[in-house]
Amino acid sequence: MQIHAGRYKGLRVKTVKNAPYRPTTSLVRKSLFDILKNISGKNMLDLFSGSGIIGFEALSRGAKTITFVDSSLRVNSLLKMNSILFKEEEINFFKNDVFKFLKSCDSFDYIFADPPYKFNEIDRLIPQAISCLNDDGIFILESSPQEYSISPYRVNEYGDTQLTFWKKN
């Protein structure tokens, strides 16, 4: 996978065969950052991090810090290996259950979550993620197209993938 823009444009992030995650497609990634616009100096939390491509793209585009949270040892090993390419950046790793992490996390400007498609606790995840946002922070959820118990302020669909946005006011 390749970084699309910013100071690390063109850099390749390693993935693994038969990975326990499905990386965000190039189109969806480009659209996400086009929507967010300027993320320079912001801090981002990447839940269910997988390949880490969202967080690494955010760093390339000027994010101040990225925090990766994934419960998989294999995923965390890959994230740490890829982070070597970004040695000048502030990157944090947590091998943890997302809900446990959210109970005691700092506040973030952006939180991105890409849970497994069969994840059945999205309605529990949304309010917990929103509670960890700074004022005017944005929670972005990548999923298959669906509706949620808490109304978002924006929804974008890309085939069988949906980006849903909630803002903390």
PDB file of C-alpha atoms in Angstrom, residues 53-115:
ATOM      1  CA  ILE A  53      -2.526   2.994   6.340  1.00  0.00           C
ATOM      2  CA  ILE A  54      -5.012   5.612   7.606  1.00  0.00           C
ATOM      3  CA  GLY A  55      -2.733   6.659  10.454  1.00  0.00           C
ATOM      4  CA  PHE A  56       0.395   6.667   8.313  1.00  0.00           C
ATOM      5  CA  GLU A  57      -1.388   8.713   5.633  1.00  0.00           C
ATOM      6  CA  ALA A  58      -2.469  11.161   8.363  1.00  0.00           C
ATOM      7  CA  LEU A  59       1.141  11.552   9.523  1.00  0.00           C
ATOM      8  CA  SER A  60       2.248  12.168   5.952  1.00  0.00           C
ATOM      9  CA  ARG A  61      -0.383  14.901   5.659  1.00  0.00           C
ATOM     10  CA  GLY A  62       0.802  16.696   8.785  1.00  0.00           C
ATOM     11  CA  ALA A  63      -0.981  15.101  11.752  1.00  0.00           C
ATOM     12  CA  LYS A  64       0.914  15.811  14.974  1.00  0.00           C
ATOM     13  CA  THR A  65       0.448  12.354  16.503  1.00  0.00           C
ATOM     14  CA  ILE A  66      -1.138   9.041  15.647  1.00  0.00           C
ATOM     15  CA  THR A  67      -2.241   6.463  18.181  1.00  0.00           C
ATOM     16  CA  PHE A  68      -2.896   2.935  16.936  1.00  0.00           C
ATOM     17  CA  VAL A  69      -5.136   0.558  18.902  1.00  0.00           C
ATOM     18  CA  ASP A  70      -5.580  -3.044  17.810  1.00  0.00           C
ATOM     19  CA  SER A  71      -5.973  -6.213  19.866  1.00  0.00           C
ATOM     20  CA  SER A  72      -3.963  -8.380  17.449  1.00  0.00           C
ATOM     21  CA  LEU A  73      -0.322  -9.084  18.269  1.00  0.00           C
ATOM     22  CA  ARG A  74       0.330  -9.745  14.569  1.00  0.00           C
ATOM     23  CA  VAL A  75      -1.137  -6.371  13.584  1.00  0.00           C
ATOM     24  CA  ASN A  76       0.825  -4.518  16.270  1.00  0.00           C
ATOM     25  CA  SER A  77       4.063  -6.144  15.121  1.00  0.00           C
ATOM     26  CA  LEU A  78       3.374  -4.997  11.551  1.00  0.00           C
ATOM     27  CA  LEU A  79       2.493  -1.467  12.715  1.00  0.00           C
ATOM     28  CA  LYS A  80       5.744  -1.196  14.655  1.00  0.00           C
ATOM     29  CA  MET A  81       7.721  -2.506  11.690  1.00  0.00           C
ATOM     30  CA  ASN A  82       6.107   0.056   9.363  1.00  0.00           C
ATOM     31  CA  SER A  83       6.586   2.862  11.881  1.00  0.00           C
ATOM     32  CA  ILE A  84      10.349   2.662  11.332  1.00  0.00           C
ATOM     33  CA  LEU A  85       9.700   4.431   8.017  1.00  0.00           C
ATOM     34  CA  PHE A  86       8.222   7.344  10.003  1.00  0.00           C
ATOM     35  CA  LYS A  87      10.974   7.647  12.615  1.00  0.00           C
ATOM     36  CA  GLU A  88      10.632  11.416  13.026  1.00  0.00           C
ATOM     37  CA  GLU A  89       6.930  11.173  13.891  1.00  0.00           C
ATOM     38  CA  GLU A  90       5.096  10.730  17.184  1.00  0.00           C
ATOM     39  CA  ILE A  91       3.437   7.314  17.024  1.00  0.00           C
ATOM     40  CA  ASN A  92       1.836   5.422  19.915  1.00  0.00           C
ATOM     41  CA  PHE A  93       0.846   1.745  19.921  1.00  0.00           C
ATOM     42  CA  PHE A  94      -1.622  -0.043  22.163  1.00  0.00           C
ATOM     43  CA  LYS A  95      -2.313  -3.764  21.928  1.00  0.00           C
ATOM     44  CA  ASN A  96      -5.644  -3.504  23.628  1.00  0.00           C
ATOM     45  CA  ASP A  97      -9.354  -4.061  23.341  1.00  0.00           C
ATOM     46  CA  VAL A  98     -10.867  -0.929  21.811  1.00  0.00           C
ATOM     47  CA  PHE A  99     -13.512  -0.549  24.535  1.00  0.00           C
ATOM     48  CA  LYS A 100     -10.970  -0.864  27.350  1.00  0.00           C
ATOM     49  CA  PHE A 101      -8.784   1.736  25.662  1.00  0.00           C
ATOM     50  CA  LEU A 102     -11.666   4.181  25.160  1.00  0.00           C
ATOM     51  CA  LYS A 103     -12.565   4.062  28.876  1.00  0.00           C
ATOM     52  CA  SER A 104      -9.340   5.816  29.833  1.00  0.00           C
ATOM     53  CA  CYS A 105      -8.045   7.510  26.702  1.00  0.00           C
ATOM     54  CA  ASP A 106      -6.949  11.085  26.113  1.00  0.00           C
ATOM     55  CA  SER A 107      -8.940  13.366  23.829  1.00  0.00           C
ATOM     56  CA  PHE A 108      -8.351  13.358  20.087  1.00  0.00           C
ATOM     57  CA  ASP A 109      -9.146  15.674  17.195  1.00  0.00           C
ATOM     58  CA  TYR A 110      -9.995  12.732  14.928  1.00  0.00           C
ATOM     59  CA  ILE A 111     -10.899   9.151  15.679  1.00  0.00           C
ATOM     60  CA  PHE A 112     -11.060   6.671  12.817  1.00  0.00           C
ATOM     61  CA  ALA A 113     -12.470   3.174  13.284  1.00  0.00           C
ATOM     62  CA  ASP A 114     -12.588   0.348  10.777  1.00  0.00           C
ATOM     63  CA  PRO A 115     -13.948  -2.609  12.749  1.00  0.00           C
TER      64      PRO A 115
END
